[in-house]
Tab-separated table of C-alpha atoms in Angstrom:
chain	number	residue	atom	x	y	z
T	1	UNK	CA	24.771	1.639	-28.783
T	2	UNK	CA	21.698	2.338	-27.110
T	3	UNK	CA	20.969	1.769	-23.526
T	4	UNK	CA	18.027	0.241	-22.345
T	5	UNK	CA	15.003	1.774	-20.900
T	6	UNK	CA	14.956	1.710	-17.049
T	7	UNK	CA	12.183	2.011	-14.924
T	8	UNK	CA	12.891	3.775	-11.712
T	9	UNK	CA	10.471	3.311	-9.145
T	10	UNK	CA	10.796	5.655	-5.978
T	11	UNK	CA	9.127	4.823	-2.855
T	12	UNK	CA	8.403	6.971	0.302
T	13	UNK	CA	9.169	4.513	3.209
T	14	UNK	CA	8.127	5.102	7.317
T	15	UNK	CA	11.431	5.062	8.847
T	16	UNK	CA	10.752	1.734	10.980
T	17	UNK	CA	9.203	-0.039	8.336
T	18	UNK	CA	10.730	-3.355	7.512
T	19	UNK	CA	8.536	-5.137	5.105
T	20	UNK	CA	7.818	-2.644	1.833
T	21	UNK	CA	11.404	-2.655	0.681
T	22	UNK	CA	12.083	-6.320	0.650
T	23	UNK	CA	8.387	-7.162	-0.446
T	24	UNK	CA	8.919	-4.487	-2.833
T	25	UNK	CA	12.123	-5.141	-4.236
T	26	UNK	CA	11.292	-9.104	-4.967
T	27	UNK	CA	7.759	-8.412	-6.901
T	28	UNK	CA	10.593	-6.348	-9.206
T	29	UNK	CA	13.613	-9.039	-9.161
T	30	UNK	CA	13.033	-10.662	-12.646
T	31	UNK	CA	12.803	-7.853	-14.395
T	32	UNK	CA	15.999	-6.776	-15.078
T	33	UNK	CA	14.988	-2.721	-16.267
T	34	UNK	CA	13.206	-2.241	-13.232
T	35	UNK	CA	14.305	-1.140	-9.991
T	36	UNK	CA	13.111	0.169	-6.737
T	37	UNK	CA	14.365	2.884	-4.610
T	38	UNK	CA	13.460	4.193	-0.962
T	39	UNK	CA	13.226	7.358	0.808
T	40	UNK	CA	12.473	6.954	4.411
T	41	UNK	CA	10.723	10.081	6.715
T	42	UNK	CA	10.280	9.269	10.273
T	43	UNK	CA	7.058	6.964	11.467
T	44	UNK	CA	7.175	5.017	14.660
T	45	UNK	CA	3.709	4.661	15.665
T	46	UNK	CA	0.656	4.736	14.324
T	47	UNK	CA	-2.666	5.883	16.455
T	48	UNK	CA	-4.964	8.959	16.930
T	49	UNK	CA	-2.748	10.916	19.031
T	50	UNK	CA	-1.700	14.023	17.864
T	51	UNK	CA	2.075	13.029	18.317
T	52	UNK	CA	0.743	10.272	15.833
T	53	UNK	CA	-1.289	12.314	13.250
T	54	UNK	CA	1.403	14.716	13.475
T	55	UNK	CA	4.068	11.990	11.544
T	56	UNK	CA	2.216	12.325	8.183
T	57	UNK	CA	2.721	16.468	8.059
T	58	UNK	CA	3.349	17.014	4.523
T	59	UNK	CA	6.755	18.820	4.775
T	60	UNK	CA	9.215	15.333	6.370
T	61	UNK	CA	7.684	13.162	3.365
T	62	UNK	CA	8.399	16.387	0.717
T	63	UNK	CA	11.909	16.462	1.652
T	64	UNK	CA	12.470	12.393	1.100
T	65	UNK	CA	10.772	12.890	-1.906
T	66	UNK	CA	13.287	15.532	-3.129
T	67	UNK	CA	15.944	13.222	-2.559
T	68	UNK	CA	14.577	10.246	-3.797
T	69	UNK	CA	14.463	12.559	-7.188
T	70	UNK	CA	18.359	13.212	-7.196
T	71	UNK	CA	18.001	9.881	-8.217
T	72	UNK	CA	15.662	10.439	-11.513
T	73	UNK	CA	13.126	8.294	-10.287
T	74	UNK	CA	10.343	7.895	-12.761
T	75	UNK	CA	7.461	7.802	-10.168
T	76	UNK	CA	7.444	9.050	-6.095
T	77	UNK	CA	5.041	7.197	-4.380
T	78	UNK	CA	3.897	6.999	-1.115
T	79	UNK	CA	3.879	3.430	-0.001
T	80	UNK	CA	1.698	3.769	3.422
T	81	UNK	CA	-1.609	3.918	4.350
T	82	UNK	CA	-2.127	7.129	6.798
T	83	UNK	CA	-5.022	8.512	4.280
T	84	UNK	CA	-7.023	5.362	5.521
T	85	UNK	CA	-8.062	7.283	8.843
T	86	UNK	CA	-6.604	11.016	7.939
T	87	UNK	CA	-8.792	11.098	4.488
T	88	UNK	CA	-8.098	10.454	1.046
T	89	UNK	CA	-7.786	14.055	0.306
T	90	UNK	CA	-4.610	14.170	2.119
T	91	UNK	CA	-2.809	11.796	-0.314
T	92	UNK	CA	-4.259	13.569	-3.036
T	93	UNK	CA	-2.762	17.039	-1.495
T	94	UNK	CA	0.695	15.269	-0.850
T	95	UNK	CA	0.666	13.633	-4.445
T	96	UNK	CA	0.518	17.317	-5.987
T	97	UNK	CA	2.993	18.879	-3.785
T	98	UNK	CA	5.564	16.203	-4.552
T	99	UNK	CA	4.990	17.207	-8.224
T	100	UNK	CA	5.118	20.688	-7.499
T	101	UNK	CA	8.505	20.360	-5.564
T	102	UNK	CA	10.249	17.801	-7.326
T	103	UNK	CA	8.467	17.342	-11.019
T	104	UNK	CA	8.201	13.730	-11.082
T	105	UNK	CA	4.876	12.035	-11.145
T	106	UNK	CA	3.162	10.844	-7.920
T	107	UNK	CA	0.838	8.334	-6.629
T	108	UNK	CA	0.107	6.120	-3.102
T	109	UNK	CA	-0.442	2.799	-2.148
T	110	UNK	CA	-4.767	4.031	-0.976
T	111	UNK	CA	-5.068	6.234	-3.994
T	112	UNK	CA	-4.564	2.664	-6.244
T	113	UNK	CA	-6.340	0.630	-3.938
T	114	UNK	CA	-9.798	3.643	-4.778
T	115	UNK	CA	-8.850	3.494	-8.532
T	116	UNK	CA	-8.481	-0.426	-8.752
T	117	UNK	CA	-12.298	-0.333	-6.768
T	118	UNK	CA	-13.761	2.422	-9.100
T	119	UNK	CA	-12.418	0.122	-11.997
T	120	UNK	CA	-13.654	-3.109	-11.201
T	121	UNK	CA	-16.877	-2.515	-9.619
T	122	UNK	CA	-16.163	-3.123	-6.070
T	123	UNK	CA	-18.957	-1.911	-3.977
T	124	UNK	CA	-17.968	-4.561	-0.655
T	125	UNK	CA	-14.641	-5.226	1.064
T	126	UNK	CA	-13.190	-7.335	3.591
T	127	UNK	CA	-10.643	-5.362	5.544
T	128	UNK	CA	-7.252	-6.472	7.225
T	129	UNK	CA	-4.998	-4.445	9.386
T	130	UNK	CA	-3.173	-4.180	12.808
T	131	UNK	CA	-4.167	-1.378	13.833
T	132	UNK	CA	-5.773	0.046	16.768
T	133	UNK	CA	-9.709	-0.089	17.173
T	134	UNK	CA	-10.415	3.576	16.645
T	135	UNK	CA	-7.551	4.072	13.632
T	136	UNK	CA	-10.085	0.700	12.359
T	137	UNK	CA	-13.065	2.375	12.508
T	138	UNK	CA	-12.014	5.447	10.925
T	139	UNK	CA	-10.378	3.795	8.330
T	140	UNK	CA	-13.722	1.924	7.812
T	141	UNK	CA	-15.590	4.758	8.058
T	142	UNK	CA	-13.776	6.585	5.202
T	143	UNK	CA	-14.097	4.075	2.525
T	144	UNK	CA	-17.827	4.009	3.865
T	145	UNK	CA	-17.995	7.572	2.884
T	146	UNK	CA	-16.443	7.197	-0.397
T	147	UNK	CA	-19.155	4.382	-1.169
T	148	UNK	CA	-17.817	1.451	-0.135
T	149	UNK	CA	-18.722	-1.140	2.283
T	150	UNK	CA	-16.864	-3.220	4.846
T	151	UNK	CA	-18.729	-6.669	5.654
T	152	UNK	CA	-16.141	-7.549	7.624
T	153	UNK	CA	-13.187	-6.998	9.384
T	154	UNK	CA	-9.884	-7.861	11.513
T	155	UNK	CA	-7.327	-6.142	13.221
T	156	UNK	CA	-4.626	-6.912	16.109
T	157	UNK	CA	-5.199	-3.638	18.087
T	158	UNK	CA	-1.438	-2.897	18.015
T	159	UNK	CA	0.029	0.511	17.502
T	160	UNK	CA	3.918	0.132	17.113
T	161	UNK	CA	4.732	0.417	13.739
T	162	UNK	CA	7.492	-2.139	13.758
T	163	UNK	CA	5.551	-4.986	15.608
T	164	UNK	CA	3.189	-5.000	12.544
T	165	UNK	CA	6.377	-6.556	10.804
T	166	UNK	CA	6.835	-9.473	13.427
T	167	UNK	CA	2.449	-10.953	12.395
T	168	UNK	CA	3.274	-14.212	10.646
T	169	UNK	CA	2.026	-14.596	7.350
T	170	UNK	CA	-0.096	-17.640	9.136
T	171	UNK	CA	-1.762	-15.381	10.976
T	172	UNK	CA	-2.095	-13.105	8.569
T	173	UNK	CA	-4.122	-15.639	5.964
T	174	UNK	CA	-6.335	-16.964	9.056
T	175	UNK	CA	-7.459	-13.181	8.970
T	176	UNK	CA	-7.896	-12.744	5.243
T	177	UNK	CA	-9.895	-16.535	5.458
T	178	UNK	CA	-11.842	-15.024	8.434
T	179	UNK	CA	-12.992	-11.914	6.628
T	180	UNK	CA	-13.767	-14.058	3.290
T	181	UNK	CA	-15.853	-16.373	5.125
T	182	UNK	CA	-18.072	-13.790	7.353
T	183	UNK	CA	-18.506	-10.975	4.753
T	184	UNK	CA	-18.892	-12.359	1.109
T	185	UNK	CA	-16.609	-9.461	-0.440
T	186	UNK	CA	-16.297	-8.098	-4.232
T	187	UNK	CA	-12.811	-8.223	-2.474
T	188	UNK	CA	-10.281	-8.230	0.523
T	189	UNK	CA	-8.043	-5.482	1.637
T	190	UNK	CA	-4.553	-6.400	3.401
T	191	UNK	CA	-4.200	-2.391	4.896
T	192	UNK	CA	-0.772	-1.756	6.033
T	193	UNK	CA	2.287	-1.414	4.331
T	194	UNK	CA	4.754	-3.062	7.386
T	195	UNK	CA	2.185	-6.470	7.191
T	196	UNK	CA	3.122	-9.314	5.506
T	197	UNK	CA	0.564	-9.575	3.305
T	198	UNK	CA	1.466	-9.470	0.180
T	199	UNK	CA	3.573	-12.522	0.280
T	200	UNK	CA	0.609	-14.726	0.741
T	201	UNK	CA	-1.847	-12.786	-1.726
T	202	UNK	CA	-1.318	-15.229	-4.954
T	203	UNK	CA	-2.020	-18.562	-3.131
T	204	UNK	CA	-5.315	-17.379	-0.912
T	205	UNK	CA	-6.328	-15.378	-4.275
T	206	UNK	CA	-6.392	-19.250	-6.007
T	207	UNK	CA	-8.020	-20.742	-2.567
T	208	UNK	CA	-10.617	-18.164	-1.597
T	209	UNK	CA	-11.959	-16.876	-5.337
T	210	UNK	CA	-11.813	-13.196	-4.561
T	211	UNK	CA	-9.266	-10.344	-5.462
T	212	UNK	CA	-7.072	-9.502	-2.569
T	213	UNK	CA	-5.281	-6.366	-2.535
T	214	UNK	CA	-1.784	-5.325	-0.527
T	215	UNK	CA	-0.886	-1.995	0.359
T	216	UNK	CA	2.741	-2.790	-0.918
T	217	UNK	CA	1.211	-4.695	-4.069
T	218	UNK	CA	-0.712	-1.877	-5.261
T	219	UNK	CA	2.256	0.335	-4.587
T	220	UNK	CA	4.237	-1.201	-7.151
T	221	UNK	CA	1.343	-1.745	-9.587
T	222	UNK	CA	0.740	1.806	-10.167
T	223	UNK	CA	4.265	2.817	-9.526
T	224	UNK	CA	4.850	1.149	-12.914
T	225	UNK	CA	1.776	2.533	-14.536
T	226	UNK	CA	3.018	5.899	-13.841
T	227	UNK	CA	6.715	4.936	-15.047
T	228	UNK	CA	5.034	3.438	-18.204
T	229	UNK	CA	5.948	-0.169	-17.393
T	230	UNK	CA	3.772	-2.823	-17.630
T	231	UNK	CA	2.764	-4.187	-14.908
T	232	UNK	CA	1.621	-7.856	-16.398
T	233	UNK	CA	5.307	-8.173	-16.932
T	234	UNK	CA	5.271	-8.970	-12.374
T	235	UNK	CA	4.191	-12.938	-11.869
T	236	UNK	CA	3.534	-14.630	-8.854
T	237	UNK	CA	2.164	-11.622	-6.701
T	238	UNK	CA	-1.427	-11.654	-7.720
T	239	UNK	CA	-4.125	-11.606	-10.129
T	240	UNK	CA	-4.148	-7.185	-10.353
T	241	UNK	CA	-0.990	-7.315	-11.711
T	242	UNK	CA	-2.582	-9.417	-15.135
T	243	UNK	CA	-5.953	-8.335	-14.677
T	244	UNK	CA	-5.842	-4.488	-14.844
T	245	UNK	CA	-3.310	-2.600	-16.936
């Protein structure tokens, strides 16, 4: 008899994050040879201190990633959003030395959110996040750089990582309505992998008539790419998961 196929999908989590696994795990739940699996290094706040910065230093997430391979994951991917304001080079340097260490494939939650932009023509965004005004600006800066535009914008100014968990999802969609009304975007970024966000992306997707893209959702979109799943299989969560394989 032959067993069936199973699609491992490992994550690297910031150790007070309270959202991605859950969030995660449920966008997987009805499919029965997929699975998702966490790693977690140690994040607690999120600014432009050096204590800060200094969270994202490659070696911590390396050695999750090693043991989140013990398990024969399929895929490690880093399900956060520090290349925002440290550069998207950075996840692009951490998504080859997970490879090199370990030997499974790699990806991140910013890295999917450039390739689903290059792929569908975005040139404007609408950008939500909690963060603080400067880790904002940088982060808007960045994708600036990298040709994109943000029309518009909304963050909470906080900087502890596990008070982004405790934003309702209300508030949450009165943010993604605000940025949708103000900036006319090709499409609207929920930026933050401990937000909320992804929960309310199918309904305000159907209400506002623009893509809207979650940290966590594009996470487990190109998790599965890499694993060779397909991701159209994953109802309910949004329109990327039919729309792009």
């Amino acid at each position: 008899m032959t067993s069936q196929k199973r699609y491992l999908l490992g994550m690297l989590t910031p150790s007070s994050n309270t959202v991605l696994e859950p969030v995660t795990s449920a966008m997987v739940s009805d499919l029965e040879d997929t699975t998702a699996h966490f790693g977690r290094f140690r994040v607690t706040e999120i600014s432009l201190g050096e204590n800060a910065l200094g969270q994202f230093e490659n070696e911590p997430m390396l050695a999750a990633a090693e043991l989140l391979a013990d398990a024969l994951v399929g895929c490690i991917c880093w399900n956060g959003t520090s290349a925002g304001w440290l550069g998207f080079e950075r996840d692009e340097e951490l998504c080859a030395a997970i490879t090199e260490r370990t030997g499974v494939p790699a990806c991140s939650s910013v890295l999917a959110i450039n390739e689903i932009f290059d792929r569908t023509g975005v040139k404007t965004f609408g950008l939500v996040t909690p963060y603080l005004d400067d880790v904002q600006e940088r982060i808007v800066s960045n994708y600036a750089s990298a040709g994109f535009t943000c029309t518009a914008e909304r963050h909470l100014n906080l900087k502890v990582n596990f008070s982004f968990s405790e934003v309702s999802e209300a508030q949450i969609e009165d943010m993604i309505r605000a940025v949708a009304a103000e900036g006319n975007p090709d499409a609207i970024l929920v930026f933050c992998t401990n937000l909320l966000g992804a929960t309310v992306v199918d309904r305000l997707e159907r209400e506002l008539g623009v893509p809207i893209y979650d940290t966590v959702q594009t996470a487990v979109w190109k998790s599965m790419k890499v694993c060779g799943a397909d991701p159209a299989r994953v109802t309910g969560w949004g329109r990327l998961f039919q729309e792009l394989d």
